[in-house]
Coordinates of C-alpha atoms and ligand atoms in Angstrom, one line a residue:
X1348 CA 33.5 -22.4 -86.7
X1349 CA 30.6 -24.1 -85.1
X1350 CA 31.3 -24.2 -81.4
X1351 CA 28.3 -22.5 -79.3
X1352 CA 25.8 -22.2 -82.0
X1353 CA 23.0 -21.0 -79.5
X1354 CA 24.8 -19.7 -76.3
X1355 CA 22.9 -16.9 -74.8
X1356 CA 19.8 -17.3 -77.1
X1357 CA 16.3 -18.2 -75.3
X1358 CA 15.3 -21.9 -76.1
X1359 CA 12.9 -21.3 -78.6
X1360 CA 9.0 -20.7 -77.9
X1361 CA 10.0 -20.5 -73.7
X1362 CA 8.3 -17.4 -74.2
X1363 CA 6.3 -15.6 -76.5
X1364 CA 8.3 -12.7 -78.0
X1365 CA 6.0 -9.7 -77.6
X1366 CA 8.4 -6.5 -78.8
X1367 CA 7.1 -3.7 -80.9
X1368 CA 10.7 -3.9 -83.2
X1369 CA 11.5 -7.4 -83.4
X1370 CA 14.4 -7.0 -85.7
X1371 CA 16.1 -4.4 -83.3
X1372 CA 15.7 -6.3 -80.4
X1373 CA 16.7 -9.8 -82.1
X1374 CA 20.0 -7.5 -83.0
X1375 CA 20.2 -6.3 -79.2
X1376 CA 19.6 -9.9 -78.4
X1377 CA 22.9 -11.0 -80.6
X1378 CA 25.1 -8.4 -79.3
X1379 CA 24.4 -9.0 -75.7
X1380 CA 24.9 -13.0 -76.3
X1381 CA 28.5 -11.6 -78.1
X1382 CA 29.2 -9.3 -74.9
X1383 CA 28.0 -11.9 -72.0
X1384 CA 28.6 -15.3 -73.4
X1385 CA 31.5 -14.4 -76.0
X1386 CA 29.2 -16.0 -78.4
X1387 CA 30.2 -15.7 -82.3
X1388 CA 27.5 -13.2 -83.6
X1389 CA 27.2 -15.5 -87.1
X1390 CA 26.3 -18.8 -85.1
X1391 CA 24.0 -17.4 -82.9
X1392 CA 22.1 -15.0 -85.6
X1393 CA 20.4 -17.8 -86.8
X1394 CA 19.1 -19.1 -83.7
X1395 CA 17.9 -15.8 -82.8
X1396 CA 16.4 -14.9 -86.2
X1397 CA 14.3 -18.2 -85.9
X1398 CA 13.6 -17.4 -82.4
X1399 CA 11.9 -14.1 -83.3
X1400 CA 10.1 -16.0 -86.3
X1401 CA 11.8 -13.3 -88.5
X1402 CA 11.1 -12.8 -92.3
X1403 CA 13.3 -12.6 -95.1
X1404 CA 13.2 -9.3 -95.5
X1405 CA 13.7 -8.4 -91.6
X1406 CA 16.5 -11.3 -91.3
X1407 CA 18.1 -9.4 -93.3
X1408 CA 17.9 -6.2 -90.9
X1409 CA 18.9 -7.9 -87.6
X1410 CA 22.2 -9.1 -89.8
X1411 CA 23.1 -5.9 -91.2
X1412 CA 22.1 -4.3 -87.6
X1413 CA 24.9 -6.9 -85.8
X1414 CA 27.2 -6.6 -88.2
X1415 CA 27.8 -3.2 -88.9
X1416 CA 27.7 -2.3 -85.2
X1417 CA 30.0 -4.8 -84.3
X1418 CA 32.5 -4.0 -87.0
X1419 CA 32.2 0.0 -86.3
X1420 CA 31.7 -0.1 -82.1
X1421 CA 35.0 2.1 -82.1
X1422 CA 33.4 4.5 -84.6
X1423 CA 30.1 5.0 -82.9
X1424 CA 31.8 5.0 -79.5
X1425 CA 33.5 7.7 -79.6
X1426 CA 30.7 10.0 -81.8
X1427 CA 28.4 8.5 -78.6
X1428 CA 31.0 9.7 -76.1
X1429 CA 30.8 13.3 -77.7
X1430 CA 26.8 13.6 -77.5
X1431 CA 26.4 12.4 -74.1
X1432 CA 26.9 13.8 -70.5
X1433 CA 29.3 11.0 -69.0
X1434 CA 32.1 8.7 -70.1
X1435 CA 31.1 5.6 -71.6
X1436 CA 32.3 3.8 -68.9
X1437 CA 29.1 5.1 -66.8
X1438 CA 26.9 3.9 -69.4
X1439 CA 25.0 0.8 -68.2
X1440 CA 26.6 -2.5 -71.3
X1441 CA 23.1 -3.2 -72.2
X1442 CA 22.1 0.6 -73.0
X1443 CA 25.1 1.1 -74.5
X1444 CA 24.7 -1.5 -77.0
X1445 CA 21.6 -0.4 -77.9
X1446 CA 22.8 3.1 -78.9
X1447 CA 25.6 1.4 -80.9
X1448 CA 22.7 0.3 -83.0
X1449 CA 20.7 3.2 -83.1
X1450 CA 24.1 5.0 -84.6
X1451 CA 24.6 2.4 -86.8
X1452 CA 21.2 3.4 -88.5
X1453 CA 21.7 7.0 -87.9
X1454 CA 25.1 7.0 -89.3
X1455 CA 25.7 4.2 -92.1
X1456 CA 22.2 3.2 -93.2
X1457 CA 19.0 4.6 -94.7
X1458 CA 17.1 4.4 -91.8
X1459 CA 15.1 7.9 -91.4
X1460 CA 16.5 10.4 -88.2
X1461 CA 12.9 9.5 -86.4
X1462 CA 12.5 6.1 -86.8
X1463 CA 16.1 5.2 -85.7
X1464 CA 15.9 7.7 -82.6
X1465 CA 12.6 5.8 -81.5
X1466 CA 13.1 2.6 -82.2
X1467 CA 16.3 3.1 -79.7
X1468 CA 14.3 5.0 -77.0
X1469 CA 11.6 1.9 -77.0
X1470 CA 14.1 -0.8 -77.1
X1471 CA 16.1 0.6 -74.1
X1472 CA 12.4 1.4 -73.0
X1473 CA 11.7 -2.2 -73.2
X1474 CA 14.9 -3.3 -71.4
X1475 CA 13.4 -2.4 -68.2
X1476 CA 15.0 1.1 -68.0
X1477 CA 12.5 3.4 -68.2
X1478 CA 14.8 5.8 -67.1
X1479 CA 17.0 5.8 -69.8
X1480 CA 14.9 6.4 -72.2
X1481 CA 15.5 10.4 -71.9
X1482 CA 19.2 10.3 -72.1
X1483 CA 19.0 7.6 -75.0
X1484 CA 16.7 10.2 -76.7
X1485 CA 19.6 13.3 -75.9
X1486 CA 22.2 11.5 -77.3
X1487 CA 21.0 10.2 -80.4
X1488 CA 19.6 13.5 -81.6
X1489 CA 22.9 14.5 -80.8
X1490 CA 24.5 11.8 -82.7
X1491 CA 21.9 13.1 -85.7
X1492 CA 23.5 16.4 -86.1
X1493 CA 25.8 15.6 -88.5
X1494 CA 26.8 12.9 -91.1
X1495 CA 29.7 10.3 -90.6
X1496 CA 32.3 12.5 -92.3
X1497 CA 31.7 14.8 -90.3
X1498 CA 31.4 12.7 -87.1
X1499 CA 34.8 12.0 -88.4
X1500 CA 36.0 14.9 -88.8
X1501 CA 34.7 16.2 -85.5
X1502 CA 35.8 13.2 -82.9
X1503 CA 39.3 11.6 -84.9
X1504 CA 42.3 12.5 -83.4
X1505 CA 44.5 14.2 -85.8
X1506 CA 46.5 12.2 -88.4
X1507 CA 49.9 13.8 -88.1
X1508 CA 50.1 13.9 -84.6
X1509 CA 48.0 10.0 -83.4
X1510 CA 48.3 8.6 -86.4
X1511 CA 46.9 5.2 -84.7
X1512 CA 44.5 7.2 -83.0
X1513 CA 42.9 8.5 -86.2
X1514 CA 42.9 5.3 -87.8
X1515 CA 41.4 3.3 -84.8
X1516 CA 38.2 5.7 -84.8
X1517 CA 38.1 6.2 -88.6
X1518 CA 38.3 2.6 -89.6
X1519 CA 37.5 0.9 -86.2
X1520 CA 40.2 -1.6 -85.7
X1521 CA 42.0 -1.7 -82.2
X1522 CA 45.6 -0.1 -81.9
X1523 CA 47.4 -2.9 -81.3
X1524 CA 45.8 -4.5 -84.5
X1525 CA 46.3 -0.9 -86.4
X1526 CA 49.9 -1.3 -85.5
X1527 CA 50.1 -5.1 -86.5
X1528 CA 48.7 -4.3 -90.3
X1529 CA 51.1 -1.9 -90.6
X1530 CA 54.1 -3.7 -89.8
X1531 CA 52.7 -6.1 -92.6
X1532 CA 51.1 -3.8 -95.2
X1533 CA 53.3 -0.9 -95.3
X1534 CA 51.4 2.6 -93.6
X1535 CA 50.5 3.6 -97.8
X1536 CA 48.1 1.1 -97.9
X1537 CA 47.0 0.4 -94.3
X1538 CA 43.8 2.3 -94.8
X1539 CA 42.4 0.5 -97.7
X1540 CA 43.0 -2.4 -96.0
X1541 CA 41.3 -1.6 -93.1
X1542 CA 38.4 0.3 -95.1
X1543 CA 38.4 -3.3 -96.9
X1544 CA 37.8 -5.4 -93.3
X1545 CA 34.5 -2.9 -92.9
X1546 CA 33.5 -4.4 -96.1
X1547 CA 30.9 -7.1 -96.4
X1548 CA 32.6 -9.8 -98.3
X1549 CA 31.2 -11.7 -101.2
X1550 CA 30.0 -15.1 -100.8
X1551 CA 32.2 -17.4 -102.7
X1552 CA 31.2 -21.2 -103.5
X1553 CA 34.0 -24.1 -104.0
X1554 CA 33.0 -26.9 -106.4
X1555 CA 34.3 -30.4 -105.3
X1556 CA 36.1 -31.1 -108.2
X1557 CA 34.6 -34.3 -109.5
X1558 CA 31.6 -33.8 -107.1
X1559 CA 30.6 -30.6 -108.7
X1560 CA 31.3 -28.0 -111.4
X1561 CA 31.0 -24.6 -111.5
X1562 CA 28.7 -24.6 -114.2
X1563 CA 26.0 -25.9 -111.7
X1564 CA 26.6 -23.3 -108.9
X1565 CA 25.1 -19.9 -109.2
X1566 CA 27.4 -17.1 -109.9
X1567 CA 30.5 -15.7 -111.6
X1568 CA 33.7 -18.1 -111.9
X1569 CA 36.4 -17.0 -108.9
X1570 CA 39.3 -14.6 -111.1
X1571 CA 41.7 -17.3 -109.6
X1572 CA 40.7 -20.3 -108.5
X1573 CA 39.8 -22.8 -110.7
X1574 CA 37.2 -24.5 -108.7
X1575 CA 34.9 -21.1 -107.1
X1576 CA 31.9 -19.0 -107.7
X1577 CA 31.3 -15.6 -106.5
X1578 CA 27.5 -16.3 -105.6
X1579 CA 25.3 -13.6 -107.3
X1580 CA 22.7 -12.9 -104.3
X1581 CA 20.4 -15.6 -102.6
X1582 CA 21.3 -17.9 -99.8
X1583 CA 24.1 -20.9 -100.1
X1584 CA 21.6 -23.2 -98.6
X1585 CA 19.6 -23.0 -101.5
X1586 CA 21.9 -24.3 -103.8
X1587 CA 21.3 -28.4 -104.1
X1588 CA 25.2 -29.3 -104.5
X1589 CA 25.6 -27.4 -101.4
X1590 CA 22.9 -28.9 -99.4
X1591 CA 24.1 -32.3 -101.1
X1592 CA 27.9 -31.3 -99.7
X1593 CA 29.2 -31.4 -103.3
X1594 CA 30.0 -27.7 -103.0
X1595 CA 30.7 -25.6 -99.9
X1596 CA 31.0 -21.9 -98.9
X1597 CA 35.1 -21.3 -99.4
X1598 CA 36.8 -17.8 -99.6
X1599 CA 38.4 -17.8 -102.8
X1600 CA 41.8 -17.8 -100.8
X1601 CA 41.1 -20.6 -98.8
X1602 CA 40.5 -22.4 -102.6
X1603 CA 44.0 -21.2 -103.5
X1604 CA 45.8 -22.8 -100.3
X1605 CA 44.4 -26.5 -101.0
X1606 CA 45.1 -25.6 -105.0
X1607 CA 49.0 -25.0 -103.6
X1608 CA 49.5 -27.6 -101.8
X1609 CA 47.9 -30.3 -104.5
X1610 CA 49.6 -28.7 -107.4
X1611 CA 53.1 -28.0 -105.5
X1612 CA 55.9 -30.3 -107.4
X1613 CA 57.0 -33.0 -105.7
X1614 CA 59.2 -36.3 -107.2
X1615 CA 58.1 -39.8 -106.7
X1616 CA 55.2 -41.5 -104.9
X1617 CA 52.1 -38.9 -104.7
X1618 CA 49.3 -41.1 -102.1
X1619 CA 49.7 -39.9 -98.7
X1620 CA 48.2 -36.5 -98.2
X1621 CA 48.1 -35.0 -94.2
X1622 CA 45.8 -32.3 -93.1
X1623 CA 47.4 -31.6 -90.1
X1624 CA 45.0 -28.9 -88.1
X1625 CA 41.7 -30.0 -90.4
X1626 CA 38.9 -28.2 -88.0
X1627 CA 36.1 -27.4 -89.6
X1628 CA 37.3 -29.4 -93.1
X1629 CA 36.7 -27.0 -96.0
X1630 CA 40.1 -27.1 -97.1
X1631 CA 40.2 -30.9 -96.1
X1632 CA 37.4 -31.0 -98.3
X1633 CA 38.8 -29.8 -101.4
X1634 CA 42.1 -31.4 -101.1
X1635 CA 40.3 -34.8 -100.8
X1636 CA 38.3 -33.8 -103.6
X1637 CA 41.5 -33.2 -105.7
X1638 CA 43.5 -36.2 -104.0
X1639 CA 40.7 -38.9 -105.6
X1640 CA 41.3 -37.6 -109.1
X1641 CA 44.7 -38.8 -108.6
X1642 CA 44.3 -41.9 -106.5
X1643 CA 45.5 -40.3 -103.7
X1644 CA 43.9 -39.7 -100.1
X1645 CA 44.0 -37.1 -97.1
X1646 CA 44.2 -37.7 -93.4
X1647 CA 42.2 -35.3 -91.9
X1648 CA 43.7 -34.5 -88.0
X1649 CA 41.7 -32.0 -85.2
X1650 CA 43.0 -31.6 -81.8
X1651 CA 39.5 -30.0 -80.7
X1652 CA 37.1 -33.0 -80.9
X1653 CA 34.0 -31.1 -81.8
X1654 CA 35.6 -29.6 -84.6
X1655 CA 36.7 -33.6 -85.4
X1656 CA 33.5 -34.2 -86.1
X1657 CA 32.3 -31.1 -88.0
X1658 CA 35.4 -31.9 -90.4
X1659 CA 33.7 -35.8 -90.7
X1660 CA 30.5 -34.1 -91.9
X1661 CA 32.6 -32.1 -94.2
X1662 CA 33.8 -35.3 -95.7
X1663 CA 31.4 -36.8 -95.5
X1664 CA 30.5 -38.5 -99.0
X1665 CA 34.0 -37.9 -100.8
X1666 CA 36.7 -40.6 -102.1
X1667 CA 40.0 -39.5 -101.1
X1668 CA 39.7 -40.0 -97.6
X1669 CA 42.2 -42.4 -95.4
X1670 CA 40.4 -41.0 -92.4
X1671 CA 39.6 -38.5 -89.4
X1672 CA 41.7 -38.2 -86.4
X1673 CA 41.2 -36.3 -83.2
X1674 CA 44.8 -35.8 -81.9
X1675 CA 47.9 -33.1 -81.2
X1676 CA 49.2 -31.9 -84.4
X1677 CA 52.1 -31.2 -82.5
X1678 CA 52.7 -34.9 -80.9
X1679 CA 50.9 -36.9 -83.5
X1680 CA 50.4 -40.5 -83.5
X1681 CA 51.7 -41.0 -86.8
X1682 CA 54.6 -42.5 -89.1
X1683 CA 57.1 -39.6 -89.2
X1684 CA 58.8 -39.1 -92.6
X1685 CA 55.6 -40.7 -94.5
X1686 CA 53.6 -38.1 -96.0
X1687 CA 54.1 -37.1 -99.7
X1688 CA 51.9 -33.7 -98.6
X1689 CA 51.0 -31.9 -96.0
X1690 CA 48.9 -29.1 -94.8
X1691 CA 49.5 -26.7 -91.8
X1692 CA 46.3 -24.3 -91.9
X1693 CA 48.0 -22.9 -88.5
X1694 CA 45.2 -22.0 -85.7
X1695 CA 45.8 -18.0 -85.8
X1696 CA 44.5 -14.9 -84.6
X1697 CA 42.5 -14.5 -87.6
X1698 CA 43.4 -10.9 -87.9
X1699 CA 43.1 -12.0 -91.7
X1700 CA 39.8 -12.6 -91.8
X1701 CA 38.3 -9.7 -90.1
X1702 CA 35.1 -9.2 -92.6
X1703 CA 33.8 -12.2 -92.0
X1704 CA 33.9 -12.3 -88.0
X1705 CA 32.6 -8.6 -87.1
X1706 CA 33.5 -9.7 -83.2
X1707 CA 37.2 -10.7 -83.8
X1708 CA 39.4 -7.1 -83.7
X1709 CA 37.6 -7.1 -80.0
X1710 CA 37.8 -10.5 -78.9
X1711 CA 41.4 -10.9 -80.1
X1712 CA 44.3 -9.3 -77.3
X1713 CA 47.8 -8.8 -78.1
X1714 CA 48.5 -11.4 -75.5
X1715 CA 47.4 -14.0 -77.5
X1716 CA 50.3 -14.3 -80.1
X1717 CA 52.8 -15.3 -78.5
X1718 CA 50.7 -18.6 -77.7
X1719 CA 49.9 -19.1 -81.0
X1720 CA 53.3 -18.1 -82.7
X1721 CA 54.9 -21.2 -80.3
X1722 CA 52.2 -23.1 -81.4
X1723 CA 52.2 -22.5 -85.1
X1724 CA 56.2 -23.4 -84.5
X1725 CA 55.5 -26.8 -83.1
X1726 CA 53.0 -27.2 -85.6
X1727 CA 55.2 -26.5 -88.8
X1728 CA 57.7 -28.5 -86.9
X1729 CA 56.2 -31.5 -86.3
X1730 CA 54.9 -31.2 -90.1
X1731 CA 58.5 -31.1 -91.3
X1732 CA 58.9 -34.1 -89.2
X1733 CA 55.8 -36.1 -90.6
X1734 CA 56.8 -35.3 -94.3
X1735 CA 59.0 -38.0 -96.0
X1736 CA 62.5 -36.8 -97.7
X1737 CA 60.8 -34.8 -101.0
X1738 CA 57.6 -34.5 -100.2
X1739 CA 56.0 -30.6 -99.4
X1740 CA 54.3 -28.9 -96.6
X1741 CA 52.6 -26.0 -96.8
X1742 CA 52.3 -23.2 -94.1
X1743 CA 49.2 -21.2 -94.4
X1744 CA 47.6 -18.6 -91.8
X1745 CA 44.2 -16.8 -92.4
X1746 CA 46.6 -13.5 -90.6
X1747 CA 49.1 -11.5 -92.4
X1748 CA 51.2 -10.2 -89.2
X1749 CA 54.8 -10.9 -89.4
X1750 CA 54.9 -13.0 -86.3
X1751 CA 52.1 -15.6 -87.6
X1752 CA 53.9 -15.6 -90.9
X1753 CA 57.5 -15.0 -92.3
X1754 CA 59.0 -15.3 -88.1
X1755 CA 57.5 -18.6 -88.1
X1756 CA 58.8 -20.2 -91.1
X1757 CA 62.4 -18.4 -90.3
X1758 CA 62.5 -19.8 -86.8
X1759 CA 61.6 -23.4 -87.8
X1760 CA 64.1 -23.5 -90.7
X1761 CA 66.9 -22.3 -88.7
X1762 CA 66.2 -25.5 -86.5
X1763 CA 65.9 -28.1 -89.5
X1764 CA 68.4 -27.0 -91.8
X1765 CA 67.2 -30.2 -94.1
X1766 CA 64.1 -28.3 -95.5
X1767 CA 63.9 -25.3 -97.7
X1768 CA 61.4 -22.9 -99.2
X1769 CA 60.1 -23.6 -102.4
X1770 CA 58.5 -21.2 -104.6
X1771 CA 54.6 -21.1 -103.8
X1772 CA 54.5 -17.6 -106.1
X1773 CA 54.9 -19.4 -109.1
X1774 CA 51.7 -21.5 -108.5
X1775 CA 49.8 -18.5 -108.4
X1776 CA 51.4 -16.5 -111.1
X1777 CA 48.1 -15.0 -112.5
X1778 CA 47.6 -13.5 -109.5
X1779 CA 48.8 -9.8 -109.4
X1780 CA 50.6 -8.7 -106.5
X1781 CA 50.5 -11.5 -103.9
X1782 CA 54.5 -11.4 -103.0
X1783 CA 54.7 -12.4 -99.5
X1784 CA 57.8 -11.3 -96.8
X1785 CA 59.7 -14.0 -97.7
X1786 CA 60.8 -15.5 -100.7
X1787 CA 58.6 -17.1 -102.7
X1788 CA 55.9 -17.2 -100.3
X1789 CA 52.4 -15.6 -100.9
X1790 CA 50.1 -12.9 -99.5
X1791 CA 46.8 -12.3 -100.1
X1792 CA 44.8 -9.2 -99.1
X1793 CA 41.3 -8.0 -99.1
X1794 CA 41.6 -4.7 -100.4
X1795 CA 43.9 -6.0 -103.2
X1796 CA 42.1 -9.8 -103.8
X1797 CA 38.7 -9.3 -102.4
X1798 CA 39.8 -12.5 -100.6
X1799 CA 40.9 -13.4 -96.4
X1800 CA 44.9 -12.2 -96.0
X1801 CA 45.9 -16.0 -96.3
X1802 CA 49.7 -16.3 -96.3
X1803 CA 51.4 -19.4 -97.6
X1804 CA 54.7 -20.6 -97.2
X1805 CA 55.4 -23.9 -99.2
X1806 CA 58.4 -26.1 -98.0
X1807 CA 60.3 -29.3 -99.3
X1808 CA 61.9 -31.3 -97.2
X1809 CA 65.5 -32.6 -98.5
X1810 CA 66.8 -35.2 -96.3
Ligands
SAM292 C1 42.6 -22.2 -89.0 S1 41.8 -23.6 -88.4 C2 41.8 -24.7 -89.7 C3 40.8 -24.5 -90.8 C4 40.6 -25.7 -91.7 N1 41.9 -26.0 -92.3 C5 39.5 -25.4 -92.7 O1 39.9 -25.0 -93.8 O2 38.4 -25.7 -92.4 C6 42.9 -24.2 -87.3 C7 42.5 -25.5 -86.6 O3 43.6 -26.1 -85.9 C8 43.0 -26.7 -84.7 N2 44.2 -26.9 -83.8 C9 44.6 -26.0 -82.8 N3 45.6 -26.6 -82.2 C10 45.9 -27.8 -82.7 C11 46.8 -28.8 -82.5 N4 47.7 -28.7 -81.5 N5 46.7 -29.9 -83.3 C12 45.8 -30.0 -84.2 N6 44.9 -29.1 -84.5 C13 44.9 -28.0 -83.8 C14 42.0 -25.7 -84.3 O4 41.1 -26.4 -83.4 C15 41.3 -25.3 -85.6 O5 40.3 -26.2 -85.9

C-alpha cells in the first residue's frame, strides 16, 4: 500500500521540533495522523521518524510505541476506563491517545512505572492541556497497580457468559471480527489465532527467481516457499538486491499464491499469464519472474491508477512482462477466453493480514463486505471469462472469512457450470494443515504458518 505516505505529517523542517520526548510525541504524532486523516500508521512512520530526525535506536521506539497501541487500543481502553473518573467518551481524542501509549509502556514493555507516567503527563502537558496533566497522572498510576494478567483478569467480561466480550478485551479484535474468525477457524483455535494477529511478524524476503537467489539475501530459507528468506534482523533496505528490485519484502504466503498459480497443471500453450487486480505488484513480480524462465509473460491490470504505477516500479527491470494496464478487472478491455493463467488477488477486507496493518480491525466495518464479496464475484467472474478453455485461475484473498472465501467461489461456479475446482492442496503438500472450506482449496493461518491467512481457490475452466 502506498497511497497517503505523509498525510497528517508536518512538511519537514516547517518548524523546529522542540519536545523533551521526541519518540513519544513522534508516536502521538502517528496516531493522531491514523485518527484524523485515516492515514496508514506504516506509511506515515517514516515521514514522521525523519521528521523528528530520530535515531536508530529511538526509531525503533516510536514503531513499537504505534504499533502495539494500535493493535491493543481495546486492551488498554477498557483497563483506562477502570482507572479514570468518566467514560472514555468524555475524554478529549488527543488525550486519550496519549494514555493509550503510556499503557502500552506500562503494561506490555519494559519501560519503568516513572518514566512511562511522566513522559505521558508532559506529552499531554505539551499538547496544550495543562489541565489534563493531573487526571493523566490519576489514571496511569492507576493503570500501574497491577500487571496485564491481572488488568485482564480484573476488566474481561467473563468467558462463559460474553464469550466475544472476553475475547474482544483479551486479544483486542472488534466483535464483529471476533465473530468472523470464528465462523472460519473453529472457537478451539480462535484465540491463538487472535494472540497470533498481536504478534509482530517476521520479515520475509522473495528472491526473483533468475534475478536473485536466496543464497544472496540475509536470513533463513522460508519452510515452504522455494524462493523466501525469513530476514534475520536489520532493515530490508539494506539489502542490495532489494534496493536493486531483484528481491522484495513478500510474506511467505503471498510467495505460495504466485508459486500456485505458475505451477498449477494446465495442457497445451503456456504464454499468456493475467494479473488481474496487480496493485502494488509483488505477486506480479514474482509471477513475471517465474513466467521468463519459461518464455512466458504476465499482464499486470490495476483499476486504482496510483497503485498502476507502483506495480510498474515493481516491474520494473524484469523479462516476463507483456505490460501494465490501468482498467476494471471486472469490464476489462481484453480478449476473453485468451489467457493460459490467471490471477485474482481479490481486493479484501484484509482481516488476514491483521499483524502487519495495526490500524485495520478498526478501520474495517462489517458494512464493508458485502461490497467487496460482489466485487470479488465480478472479479472471479470476469476471470473465468478471460481464461481460455483449459487454462487456470486462481482465487486468492489475504482474509479467511467464509464470505471472501469458499461463498465466493460457490456462487460463481453455480453461474458457470463450465469451470471446476481443481486441487490447489496438492501444490502445497508439504505444508501441514492448510485444508481450506472447500475442496481442494487452501488456507493459511498465522498461528499455524507464521504467514498472512491467504486462501486459494484454483479453477480450470472446461469449455
Ligand atoms: C489485494 S490487492 C492485490 C495485491 C497484489 N496482487 C500484490 O501482490 O501486490 C487488490 C488490488 O485490487 C485492486 N482493485 C480493486 N478493484 C479492482 C477492479 N475492479 N479491477 C482491478 N483491480 C481492482 C485494488 O486497487 C488493489 O490494488
Amino acid at each position: 500500500m502506498a497511497e497517503r505516505p505523509t498525510r497528517g505529517v508536518p512538511p519537514r523542517r516547517t518548524r523546529r521540533v522542540e519536545v523533551a520526548d521526541r519518540p513519544r510525541r513522534a508516536a502521538w504524532e502517528v496516531l493522531k495522523a491514523v485518527r484524523v486523516d485515516g492515514a496508514y500508521a506504516n506509511l506515515v512512520l517514516p515521514a514522521v521518524i525523519d521528521h523528528f530526525g530520530l535515531d536508530t535506536r529511538d526509531a525503533a521506539l516510536t514503531t513499537e510505541l504505534v504499533s502495539g497501541t494500535l493493535r491493543r487500543r481495546a486492551t488498554y481502553d477498557a483497563i483506562i476506563a477502570a482507572c479514570a473518573d468518566r467514560p472514555l467518551t468524555k475524554i478529549e481524542a488527543k488525550v486519550l491517545d496519549a494514555l493509550r501509549l503510556g499503557a502500552h509502556q506500562l503494561l506490555s514493555m519494559r519501560v519503568p512505572d516513572h518514566a512511562a507516567i511522566s513522559t505521558t503527563v508532559d506529552l499531554v502537558r505539551s499538547l496544550g492541556n495543562r489541565g489534563a496533566g493531573g487526571f493523566a497522572n490519576a489514571v496511569l498510576r492507576g493503570v500501574s497497580e497491577h500487571d496485564l494478567v491481572s488488568w485482564l483478569a480484573r476488566v474481561a467480561p467473563d468467558p462463559v457468559t460474553d464469550p466475544t466480550g472476553h475475547l474482544v478485551t483479551v486479544h483486542s479484535h472488534p466483535a464483529w471480527v471476533v465473530d468472523q474468525l470464528r465462523q472460519a477457524v473453529g472457537e478451539a483455535e480462535l484465540p491463538a489465532l487472535l494472540a497470533a494477529d498481536n504478534e509482530r511478524p517476521a520479515v520475509t524476503l522473495v528472491a526473483r527467481p533468475g534475478r536473485a537467489t536466496r543464497g544472496e539475501l540475509p536470513g533463513e530459507p522460508t519452510r515452504w516457499s522455494p524462493y523466501g528468506v525469513v530476514l534475520d534482523g536489520g532493515s530490508p533496505a539494506a539489502v542490495p538486491a532489494v534496493v536493486e528490485g531483484r528481491a522484495g519484502v513478500q510474506d511467505e504466503g503471498s510467495q505460495l499464491v504466485a508459486h500456485v498459480l505458475a505451477t498449477a497443471g494446465i495442457e497445451g500453450q503456456d504464454r499468456c499469464w493475467l494479473d488481474l487486480c496487480a496493485g502494488p505488484g509483488g505477486k506480479a513480480a514474482l509471477l513475471a519472474a517465474l513466467a521468463a524462465q519459461r518464455d512466458a509473460g504476465v499482464l499486470a491490470l490495476e483499476r486504482a491508477p496510483h497503485r498502476a504505477r507502483l506495480v510498474a516500479r515493481s516491474l520494473a527491470g524484469s523479462s516476463g512482462v507483456l505490460g501494465v494496464v490501468t482498467a476494471d478487472g471486472t469490464t476489462p478491455p481484453l480478449r476473453p477466453a485468451s489467457w493460459d493463467r490467471v490471477l485474482v488477488d481479490a481486493p479484501c477486507t484484509g482481516l488476514g493480514a491483521l499483524r502487519r496493518r495495526p490500524e485495520a480491525r478498526w478501520r474495517r466495518k462489517p458494512g464493508d463486505l458485502l461490497t467487496l464479496v460482489l466485487l470479488q464475484r465480478s472479479l472471479l467472474a470476469s476471470a473465468l471469462d478471460l481464461v481460455r478453455p483449459g487454462g487456470v485461475v486462481l482465487y486468492a484473498t489475504c482474509s479467511p472469512v467464509l464470505a471472501e472465501t469458499a461463498e465466493v467461489v460457490t456462487s460463481v461456479l453455480q453461474r458457470h457450470p463450465g469451470a471446476a475446482l481443481v486441487d490447489a492442496r496438492a501444490l502445497l503438500a508439504e505444508v501441514p494443515d492448510c485444508d481450506g472450506p472447500l475442496p481442494g482449496t487452501v488456507q493459511l493461518w498465522p498461528h499455524r504458518h507464521g504467514t498472512d491467512a491467504m486462501f486459494l481457490a484454483l479453477l480450470r475452466r472446461a469449455d
